[in-house]
């Protein structure tokens, strides 16, 4: 019986590797091309048919990128905005998500409905009113103005609520019987169980904040407040042409911090942590 | 909420009346606690999200145009006129049709793919987890402009990878992006390719929350793989699936970047999406009618989400 | 909960009750004069793309001449610039000076946010007439042309030579013949590439209308369905029907290699393509032909960017002085040398840097006969409608006459936003 299982497992494993790896090639291919092409001169990037490995590899594109863009400023802005936005969302959304999932209070369904509703409004609709609001609050051209509108997002609350719903009520009841305050329950029981969801929310929020283009563009009236995506669009995307020799290295550089955050946080997608609370 | 079956022994020990002593006090203090948790979020949300939404809703019942921006109250209220006129707007209807196809085909496709990948990675049979996870997530994080360059090369009619590949089988591939029949399906595939990493990440988190011993118990009870999936995974994954379904639907109803970067809505508006059409209208300065369009999108999303909630809701909700 | 809902509705109703249009006053306006002397104080400037990046070199020179002035340039990406300007106007967070695309002037002028160009700041006749027109809305001048661009034909030299073409075609018939020859004898797959509709196609096709004596707007009403216009559209259609031009759209970065390889014998584009082709190693392999002419006075499209000052600028006089500085012929030449933007001021073209360049000469001659679309706030929307109909013509799903009728009715119903 065990022999049977093992060989079936081996076949399943081989098949799985084959399928996942072929898929991997498809998804990673464009990124690899982008990476390799960032070392090509512009002419070769535009060549038809396209090439894979650079015929004439050069670091000039990266040099050009760091020369033309005031990297330290833009990078710092992006980091500050993304980190603070992520931290804020992790805290506020898990708290609100916990309340919406497990704590009965008046107006809970209405709040959730409203929150969910605004998630469905296309963002372009609200850009101009949001800017006028920010102007009235004196937030234009400040990093705070880039952070505050995105500090507590409906998306995050939705994610945390759904995840926290799957935590067994019995655990929480047990803690309440022990006369624990809601805050302690939240900190010591709920949050540790939420690690995968928090990791997910952290990744997604960081990504969205890091790549956000339209709001930082509109809300910054001076170059010193620009974030990386805005700065890159400034130099790489022209009225009549795209400067690929700037765009591609820029795209590679912009993607790296997100990948680092992803690699760091996805370690929490580990089995076992979620089950310990039940034992 | 479905509690884990028999294995959780301590639940039986909790007395049903254990909370008698403080029941009178509890509901109110818990209500307060509830609002305490939700307050920071609610405040930020009200000011920065709800406020602009209400303002734009007001915009949609006026004939506000770009030229009125300095003096926004100097406009006429046209009631539901902006909304009603949409029924006669040919481009709007075309865009609506395209978006419908995109959603109906794209959402299930993307969800299925991301669930399959997540389950494959979660099966315990695969090593190099980090490599696979990062790899499948790459399209989500890479700049759409860079992605579009590569995809356009792949889809080129004469020397593109796809047609060369098809040529090996003697198939003469069409000019994908310039072909009225194939342009939209191509973008759907591209959308699924791009977004499956997002669903994968969420499903991975959701799958982690399912205790491993449940699977072991089920296997010992003789359940085969598919039965384990159907009767164990799916029910426990419901809240996660609901989340992915709603978010993916919202994203696809608002799909914009692919047509914007790849086909500019063409050929002959066959890839024009509602969000793209709305974006154009904002660009023309028709703020009143564009906001109305945005809210039509909103209503569509709400209806679809309600449908998802009914389909995948938790029993407790 | 119900109380909150009621409160929201009450606020909304109150807000809406404040709405209502006033009657508008119109008629050409005169700007206020600018005081003499040097500029002083801070001047904030927004400029897009490469221009934004490099403008600081001119700003430095300006500050050298005006030591008490401080110019702060903020570059703005083209992608999203229109949104940014609209939001800035709405939120009253505008700079002193801004660069604007020529097709944006109509709409931003109508917001009332732009200051009228002061009289005697610059001489209108110093500029290309088509360019100066782009800054005028309802008879009032709201912006000054800074740099210009126009469209003409880029042709593969060896294909043209093999086809036996010794001089550029001057009429419609000659152009068609040239394309045919380049396809049959020159070895090209396509005799010419004309953009088959979609965004911006009007910039290739409206020149045909102008060449034929037609126009978009005659000052009182749209004339997109005039017989001259219909003939021009038929001429455009003929290239597709006779297989001279591909019906499939080519993306950015696809046309240049195809021209250099000879697959396409010719295409229509602007001055930026010189750099693109040279980067691909095409220097010397292509030549420039002016657009053919007909019974009309104009033969091509003029575009570019203008400079405007905002009405709520805190340093108006200095702002206009900076704008005037940019329009000095020597500064215009220096700007060309920095970013290869074609000067809007005609005198700058006399400078040897420009006068001696063969390729530039073709552009310069073309600019004298180039026209811009009407400076109305609704132009972008009308242009989009035109582009859609042009695509239908190119794909063969409509006739030229029907397309013209559709364009006309769309334009008329959209109106001039006045």
mmCIF file with all atom_site columns, N, CA, C and O in Angstrom, chain B residues 6-44:
data_model
loop_
_atom_site.group_PDB
_atom_site.id
_atom_site.type_symbol
_atom_site.label_atom_id
_atom_site.label_alt_id
_atom_site.label_comp_id
_atom_site.label_asym_id
_atom_site.label_entity_id
_atom_site.label_seq_id
_atom_site.pdbx_PDB_ins_code
_atom_site.Cartn_x
_atom_site.Cartn_y
_atom_site.Cartn_z
_atom_site.occupancy
_atom_site.B_iso_or_equiv
_atom_site.pdbx_formal_charge
_atom_site.auth_seq_id
_atom_site.auth_comp_id
_atom_site.auth_asym_id
_atom_site.auth_atom_id
_atom_site.pdbx_PDB_model_num
ATOM 1   N N  . UNK B 1 6  ? -14.323 16.998 14.635 1.00 0.00 ? 6  UNK B N  1
ATOM 2   C CA . UNK B 1 6  ? -13.975 16.298 15.873 1.00 0.00 ? 6  UNK B CA 1
ATOM 3   C C  . UNK B 1 6  ? -12.604 16.520 16.510 1.00 0.00 ? 6  UNK B C  1
ATOM 4   O O  . UNK B 1 6  ? -12.457 16.326 17.686 1.00 0.00 ? 6  UNK B O  1
ATOM 5   N N  . UNK B 1 7  ? -11.615 16.866 15.767 1.00 0.00 ? 7  UNK B N  1
ATOM 6   C CA . UNK B 1 7  ? -10.255 16.896 16.317 1.00 0.00 ? 7  UNK B CA 1
ATOM 7   C C  . UNK B 1 7  ? -10.052 17.941 17.402 1.00 0.00 ? 7  UNK B C  1
ATOM 8   O O  . UNK B 1 7  ? -9.285  17.759 18.326 1.00 0.00 ? 7  UNK B O  1
ATOM 9   N N  . UNK B 1 8  ? -10.774 19.054 17.320 1.00 0.00 ? 8  UNK B N  1
ATOM 10  C CA . UNK B 1 8  ? -10.570 20.095 18.332 1.00 0.00 ? 8  UNK B CA 1
ATOM 11  C C  . UNK B 1 8  ? -11.338 19.727 19.587 1.00 0.00 ? 8  UNK B C  1
ATOM 12  O O  . UNK B 1 8  ? -12.525 19.955 19.699 1.00 0.00 ? 8  UNK B O  1
ATOM 13  N N  . UNK B 1 9  ? -10.661 19.127 20.542 1.00 0.00 ? 9  UNK B N  1
ATOM 14  C CA . UNK B 1 9  ? -11.353 18.559 21.697 1.00 0.00 ? 9  UNK B CA 1
ATOM 15  C C  . UNK B 1 9  ? -11.735 19.589 22.731 1.00 0.00 ? 9  UNK B C  1
ATOM 16  O O  . UNK B 1 9  ? -12.692 19.429 23.460 1.00 0.00 ? 9  UNK B O  1
ATOM 17  N N  . UNK B 1 10 ? -10.998 20.678 22.785 1.00 0.00 ? 10 UNK B N  1
ATOM 18  C CA . UNK B 1 10 ? -11.280 21.613 23.876 1.00 0.00 ? 10 UNK B CA 1
ATOM 19  C C  . UNK B 1 10 ? -12.603 22.352 23.686 1.00 0.00 ? 10 UNK B C  1
ATOM 20  O O  . UNK B 1 10 ? -13.112 22.954 24.605 1.00 0.00 ? 10 UNK B O  1
ATOM 21  N N  . UNK B 1 11 ? -13.155 22.312 22.481 1.00 0.00 ? 11 UNK B N  1
ATOM 22  C CA . UNK B 1 11 ? -14.387 23.068 22.273 1.00 0.00 ? 11 UNK B CA 1
ATOM 23  C C  . UNK B 1 11 ? -15.526 22.516 23.126 1.00 0.00 ? 11 UNK B C  1
ATOM 24  O O  . UNK B 1 11 ? -16.331 23.257 23.659 1.00 0.00 ? 11 UNK B O  1
ATOM 25  N N  . UNK B 1 12 ? -15.534 21.193 23.279 1.00 0.00 ? 12 UNK B N  1
ATOM 26  C CA . UNK B 1 12 ? -16.638 20.601 24.032 1.00 0.00 ? 12 UNK B CA 1
ATOM 27  C C  . UNK B 1 12 ? -16.613 21.081 25.480 1.00 0.00 ? 12 UNK B C  1
ATOM 28  O O  . UNK B 1 12 ? -17.628 21.141 26.142 1.00 0.00 ? 12 UNK B O  1
ATOM 29  N N  . UNK B 1 13 ? -15.416 21.450 25.927 1.00 0.00 ? 13 UNK B N  1
ATOM 30  C CA . UNK B 1 13 ? -15.299 21.817 27.340 1.00 0.00 ? 13 UNK B CA 1
ATOM 31  C C  . UNK B 1 13 ? -15.847 23.198 27.619 1.00 0.00 ? 13 UNK B C  1
ATOM 32  O O  . UNK B 1 13 ? -16.109 23.560 28.739 1.00 0.00 ? 13 UNK B O  1
ATOM 33  N N  . UNK B 1 14 ? -15.998 24.033 26.633 1.00 0.00 ? 14 UNK B N  1
ATOM 34  C CA . UNK B 1 14 ? -16.463 25.401 26.892 1.00 0.00 ? 14 UNK B CA 1
ATOM 35  C C  . UNK B 1 14 ? -17.936 25.374 27.264 1.00 0.00 ? 14 UNK B C  1
ATOM 36  O O  . UNK B 1 14 ? -18.770 25.004 26.464 1.00 0.00 ? 14 UNK B O  1
ATOM 37  N N  . UNK B 1 15 ? -18.262 25.800 28.446 1.00 0.00 ? 15 UNK B N  1
ATOM 38  C CA . UNK B 1 15 ? -19.666 25.761 28.860 1.00 0.00 ? 15 UNK B CA 1
ATOM 39  C C  . UNK B 1 15 ? -20.463 26.793 28.097 1.00 0.00 ? 15 UNK B C  1
ATOM 40  O O  . UNK B 1 15 ? -19.986 27.894 27.856 1.00 0.00 ? 15 UNK B O  1
ATOM 41  N N  . UNK B 1 16 ? -21.643 26.405 27.742 1.00 0.00 ? 16 UNK B N  1
ATOM 42  C CA . UNK B 1 16 ? -22.448 27.306 26.926 1.00 0.00 ? 16 UNK B CA 1
ATOM 43  C C  . UNK B 1 16 ? -22.854 28.540 27.715 1.00 0.00 ? 16 UNK B C  1
ATOM 44  O O  . UNK B 1 16 ? -23.086 29.604 27.175 1.00 0.00 ? 16 UNK B O  1
ATOM 45  N N  . UNK B 1 17 ? -22.927 28.397 29.007 1.00 0.00 ? 17 UNK B N  1
ATOM 46  C CA . UNK B 1 17 ? -23.389 29.530 29.799 1.00 0.00 ? 17 UNK B CA 1
ATOM 47  C C  . UNK B 1 17 ? -22.232 30.218 30.504 1.00 0.00 ? 17 UNK B C  1
ATOM 48  O O  . UNK B 1 17 ? -22.437 31.009 31.395 1.00 0.00 ? 17 UNK B O  1
ATOM 49  N N  . UNK B 1 18 ? -21.012 29.900 30.101 1.00 0.00 ? 18 UNK B N  1
ATOM 50  C CA . UNK B 1 18 ? -19.846 30.401 30.827 1.00 0.00 ? 18 UNK B CA 1
ATOM 51  C C  . UNK B 1 18 ? -19.800 31.903 30.965 1.00 0.00 ? 18 UNK B C  1
ATOM 52  O O  . UNK B 1 18 ? -19.225 32.442 31.883 1.00 0.00 ? 18 UNK B O  1
ATOM 53  N N  . UNK B 1 19 ? -20.413 32.600 30.087 1.00 0.00 ? 19 UNK B N  1
ATOM 54  C CA . UNK B 1 19 ? -20.261 34.054 30.146 1.00 0.00 ? 19 UNK B CA 1
ATOM 55  C C  . UNK B 1 19 ? -21.373 34.756 30.878 1.00 0.00 ? 19 UNK B C  1
ATOM 56  O O  . UNK B 1 19 ? -21.538 35.964 30.776 1.00 0.00 ? 19 UNK B O  1
ATOM 57  N N  . UNK B 1 20 ? -22.152 34.021 31.639 1.00 0.00 ? 20 UNK B N  1
ATOM 58  C CA . UNK B 1 20 ? -23.332 34.610 32.270 1.00 0.00 ? 20 UNK B CA 1
ATOM 59  C C  . UNK B 1 20 ? -23.035 35.844 33.108 1.00 0.00 ? 20 UNK B C  1
ATOM 60  O O  . UNK B 1 20 ? -23.711 36.856 33.011 1.00 0.00 ? 20 UNK B O  1
ATOM 61  N N  . UNK B 1 21 ? -22.023 35.730 33.887 1.00 0.00 ? 21 UNK B N  1
ATOM 62  C CA . UNK B 1 21 ? -21.750 36.786 34.870 1.00 0.00 ? 21 UNK B CA 1
ATOM 63  C C  . UNK B 1 21 ? -21.643 38.150 34.210 1.00 0.00 ? 21 UNK B C  1
ATOM 64  O O  . UNK B 1 21 ? -22.103 39.138 34.730 1.00 0.00 ? 21 UNK B O  1
ATOM 65  N N  . UNK B 1 22 ? -21.037 38.199 33.051 1.00 0.00 ? 22 UNK B N  1
ATOM 66  C CA . UNK B 1 22 ? -20.820 39.546 32.488 1.00 0.00 ? 22 UNK B CA 1
ATOM 67  C C  . UNK B 1 22 ? -21.627 39.825 31.228 1.00 0.00 ? 22 UNK B C  1
ATOM 68  O O  . UNK B 1 22 ? -21.354 40.781 30.529 1.00 0.00 ? 22 UNK B O  1
ATOM 69  N N  . UNK B 1 23 ? -22.616 38.975 30.918 1.00 0.00 ? 23 UNK B N  1
ATOM 70  C CA . UNK B 1 23 ? -23.290 39.153 29.625 1.00 0.00 ? 23 UNK B CA 1
ATOM 71  C C  . UNK B 1 23 ? -23.957 40.495 29.493 1.00 0.00 ? 23 UNK B C  1
ATOM 72  O O  . UNK B 1 23 ? -23.987 41.085 28.421 1.00 0.00 ? 23 UNK B O  1
ATOM 73  N N  . UNK B 1 24 ? -24.451 40.981 30.601 1.00 0.00 ? 24 UNK B N  1
ATOM 74  C CA . UNK B 1 24 ? -25.152 42.264 30.514 1.00 0.00 ? 24 UNK B CA 1
ATOM 75  C C  . UNK B 1 24 ? -24.189 43.355 30.079 1.00 0.00 ? 24 UNK B C  1
ATOM 76  O O  . UNK B 1 24 ? -24.502 44.208 29.262 1.00 0.00 ? 24 UNK B O  1
ATOM 77  N N  . UNK B 1 25 ? -22.984 43.327 30.618 1.00 0.00 ? 25 UNK B N  1
ATOM 78  C CA . UNK B 1 25 ? -22.010 44.369 30.322 1.00 0.00 ? 25 UNK B CA 1
ATOM 79  C C  . UNK B 1 25 ? -21.346 44.151 28.966 1.00 0.00 ? 25 UNK B C  1
ATOM 80  O O  . UNK B 1 25 ? -21.025 45.083 28.268 1.00 0.00 ? 25 UNK B O  1
ATOM 81  N N  . UNK B 1 26 ? -21.148 42.880 28.599 1.00 0.00 ? 26 UNK B N  1
ATOM 82  C CA . UNK B 1 26 ? -20.287 42.599 27.451 1.00 0.00 ? 26 UNK B CA 1
ATOM 83  C C  . UNK B 1 26 ? -20.671 43.240 26.137 1.00 0.00 ? 26 UNK B C  1
ATOM 84  O O  . UNK B 1 26 ? -19.851 43.861 25.523 1.00 0.00 ? 26 UNK B O  1
ATOM 85  N N  . UNK B 1 27 ? -21.919 43.079 25.707 1.00 0.00 ? 27 UNK B N  1
ATOM 86  C CA . UNK B 1 27 ? -22.238 43.566 24.366 1.00 0.00 ? 27 UNK B CA 1
ATOM 87  C C  . UNK B 1 27 ? -21.826 45.026 24.171 1.00 0.00 ? 27 UNK B C  1
ATOM 88  O O  . UNK B 1 27 ? -21.233 45.363 23.167 1.00 0.00 ? 27 UNK B O  1
ATOM 89  N N  . UNK B 1 28 ? -22.130 45.909 25.152 1.00 0.00 ? 28 UNK B N  1
ATOM 90  C CA . UNK B 1 28 ? -21.816 47.305 24.941 1.00 0.00 ? 28 UNK B CA 1
ATOM 91  C C  . UNK B 1 28 ? -20.315 47.549 24.912 1.00 0.00 ? 28 UNK B C  1
ATOM 92  O O  . UNK B 1 28 ? -19.820 48.280 24.076 1.00 0.00 ? 28 UNK B O  1
ATOM 93  N N  . UNK B 1 29 ? -19.606 46.925 25.843 1.00 0.00 ? 29 UNK B N  1
ATOM 94  C CA . UNK B 1 29 ? -18.165 47.187 25.842 1.00 0.00 ? 29 UNK B CA 1
ATOM 95  C C  . UNK B 1 29 ? -17.522 46.572 24.613 1.00 0.00 ? 29 UNK B C  1
ATOM 96  O O  . UNK B 1 29 ? -16.564 47.089 24.066 1.00 0.00 ? 29 UNK B O  1
ATOM 97  N N  . UNK B 1 30 ? -18.108 45.455 24.175 1.00 0.00 ? 30 UNK B N  1
ATOM 98  C CA . UNK B 1 30 ? -17.534 44.880 22.962 1.00 0.00 ? 30 UNK B CA 1
ATOM 99  C C  . UNK B 1 30 ? -17.862 45.753 21.764 1.00 0.00 ? 30 UNK B C  1
ATOM 100 O O  . UNK B 1 30 ? -17.074 45.871 20.847 1.00 0.00 ? 30 UNK B O  1
ATOM 101 N N  . UNK B 1 31 ? -19.049 46.354 21.800 1.00 0.00 ? 31 UNK B N  1
ATOM 102 C CA . UNK B 1 31 ? -19.399 47.243 20.703 1.00 0.00 ? 31 UNK B CA 1
ATOM 103 C C  . UNK B 1 31 ? -18.421 48.412 20.650 1.00 0.00 ? 31 UNK B C  1
ATOM 104 O O  . UNK B 1 31 ? -17.939 48.796 19.597 1.00 0.00 ? 31 UNK B O  1
ATOM 105 N N  . UNK B 1 32 ? -18.129 48.951 21.825 1.00 0.00 ? 32 UNK B N  1
ATOM 106 C CA . UNK B 1 32 ? -17.177 50.052 21.886 1.00 0.00 ? 32 UNK B CA 1
ATOM 107 C C  . UNK B 1 32 ? -15.812 49.609 21.397 1.00 0.00 ? 32 UNK B C  1
ATOM 108 O O  . UNK B 1 32 ? -15.150 50.294 20.627 1.00 0.00 ? 32 UNK B O  1
ATOM 109 N N  . UNK B 1 33 ? -15.421 48.416 21.875 1.00 0.00 ? 33 UNK B N  1
ATOM 110 C CA . UNK B 1 33 ? -14.122 47.898 21.441 1.00 0.00 ? 33 UNK B CA 1
ATOM 111 C C  . UNK B 1 33 ? -14.103 47.759 19.929 1.00 0.00 ? 33 UNK B C  1
ATOM 112 O O  . UNK B 1 33 ? -13.119 48.079 19.276 1.00 0.00 ? 33 UNK B O  1
ATOM 113 N N  . UNK B 1 34 ? -15.206 47.250 19.406 1.00 0.00 ? 34 UNK B N  1
ATOM 114 C CA . UNK B 1 34 ? -15.290 47.088 17.960 1.00 0.00 ? 34 UNK B CA 1
ATOM 115 C C  . UNK B 1 34 ? -15.034 48.400 17.229 1.00 0.00 ? 34 UNK B C  1
ATOM 116 O O  . UNK B 1 34 ? -14.242 48.479 16.298 1.00 0.00 ? 34 UNK B O  1
ATOM 117 N N  . UNK B 1 35 ? -15.727 49.447 17.691 1.00 0.00 ? 35 UNK B N  1
ATOM 118 C CA . UNK B 1 35 ? -15.515 50.740 17.050 1.00 0.00 ? 35 UNK B CA 1
ATOM 119 C C  . UNK B 1 35 ? -14.112 51.257 17.307 1.00 0.00 ? 35 UNK B C  1
ATOM 120 O O  . UNK B 1 35 ? -13.527 51.945 16.461 1.00 0.00 ? 35 UNK B O  1
ATOM 121 N N  . UNK B 1 36 ? -13.566 50.923 18.475 1.00 0.00 ? 36 UNK B N  1
ATOM 122 C CA . UNK B 1 36 ? -12.201 51.345 18.768 1.00 0.00 ? 36 UNK B CA 1
ATOM 123 C C  . UNK B 1 36 ? -11.224 50.796 17.749 1.00 0.00 ? 36 UNK B C  1
ATOM 124 O O  . UNK B 1 36 ? -10.342 51.491 17.259 1.00 0.00 ? 36 UNK B O  1
ATOM 125 N N  . UNK B 1 37 ? -11.414 49.524 17.411 1.00 0.00 ? 37 UNK B N  1
ATOM 126 C CA . UNK B 1 37 ? -10.526 48.927 16.415 1.00 0.00 ? 37 UNK B CA 1
ATOM 127 C C  . UNK B 1 37 ? -10.725 49.546 15.049 1.00 0.00 ? 37 UNK B C  1
ATOM 128 O O  . UNK B 1 37 ? -9.796  49.734 14.289 1.00 0.00 ? 37 UNK B O  1
ATOM 129 N N  . UNK B 1 38 ? -11.976 49.809 14.761 1.00 0.00 ? 38 UNK B N  1
ATOM 130 C CA . UNK B 1 38 ? -12.276 50.254 13.403 1.00 0.00 ? 38 UNK B CA 1
ATOM 131 C C  . UNK B 1 38 ? -12.058 51.742 13.217 1.00 0.00 ? 38 UNK B C  1
ATOM 132 O O  . UNK B 1 38 ? -12.007 52.230 12.092 1.00 0.00 ? 38 UNK B O  1
ATOM 133 N N  . UNK B 1 39 ? -11.917 52.483 14.330 1.00 0.00 ? 39 UNK B N  1
ATOM 134 C CA . UNK B 1 39 ? -11.916 53.942 14.200 1.00 0.00 ? 39 UNK B CA 1
ATOM 135 C C  . UNK B 1 39 ? -10.802 54.555 13.359 1.00 0.00 ? 39 UNK B C  1
ATOM 136 O O  . UNK B 1 39 ? -11.089 55.363 12.473 1.00 0.00 ? 39 UNK B O  1
ATOM 137 N N  . UNK B 1 40 ? -9.538  54.225 13.594 1.00 0.00 ? 40 UNK B N  1
ATOM 138 C CA . UNK B 1 40 ? -8.502  54.879 12.777 1.00 0.00 ? 40 UNK B CA 1
ATOM 139 C C  . UNK B 1 40 ? -8.763  54.680 11.292 1.00 0.00 ? 40 UNK B C  1
ATOM 140 O O  . UNK B 1 40 ? -8.687  55.620 10.497 1.00 0.00 ? 40 UNK B O  1
ATOM 141 N N  . UNK B 1 41 ? -9.115  53.430 10.977 1.00 0.00 ? 41 UNK B N  1
ATOM 142 C CA . UNK B 1 41 ? -9.410  53.135 9.581  1.00 0.00 ? 41 UNK B CA 1
ATOM 143 C C  . UNK B 1 41 ? -10.594 53.968 9.111  1.00 0.00 ? 41 UNK B C  1
ATOM 144 O O  . UNK B 1 41 ? -10.563 54.597 8.055  1.00 0.00 ? 41 UNK B O  1
ATOM 145 N N  . UNK B 1 42 ? -11.679 53.942 9.926  1.00 0.00 ? 42 UNK B N  1
ATOM 146 C CA . UNK B 1 42 ? -12.907 54.611 9.498  1.00 0.00 ? 42 UNK B CA 1
ATOM 147 C C  . UNK B 1 42 ? -12.667 56.095 9.252  1.00 0.00 ? 42 UNK B C  1
ATOM 148 O O  . UNK B 1 42 ? -13.171 56.666 8.281  1.00 0.00 ? 42 UNK B O  1
ATOM 149 N N  . UNK B 1 43 ? -11.868 56.713 10.115 1.00 0.00 ? 43 UNK B N  1
ATOM 150 C CA . UNK B 1 43 ? -11.607 58.131 9.978  1.00 0.00 ? 43 UNK B CA 1
ATOM 151 C C  . UNK B 1 43 ? -10.873 58.455 8.680  1.00 0.00 ? 43 UNK B C  1
ATOM 152 O O  . UNK B 1 43 ? -11.299 59.286 7.877  1.00 0.00 ? 43 UNK B O  1
ATOM 153 N N  . UNK B 1 44 ? -9.736  57.764 8.494  1.00 0.00 ? 44 UNK B N  1
ATOM 154 C CA . UNK B 1 44 ? -8.960  57.989 7.274  1.00 0.00 ? 44 UNK B CA 1
ATOM 155 C C  . UNK B 1 44 ? -9.809  57.724 6.052  1.00 0.00 ? 44 UNK B C  1
ATOM 156 O O  . UNK B 1 44 ? -9.791  58.461 5.063  1.00 0.00 ? 44 UNK B O  1
#
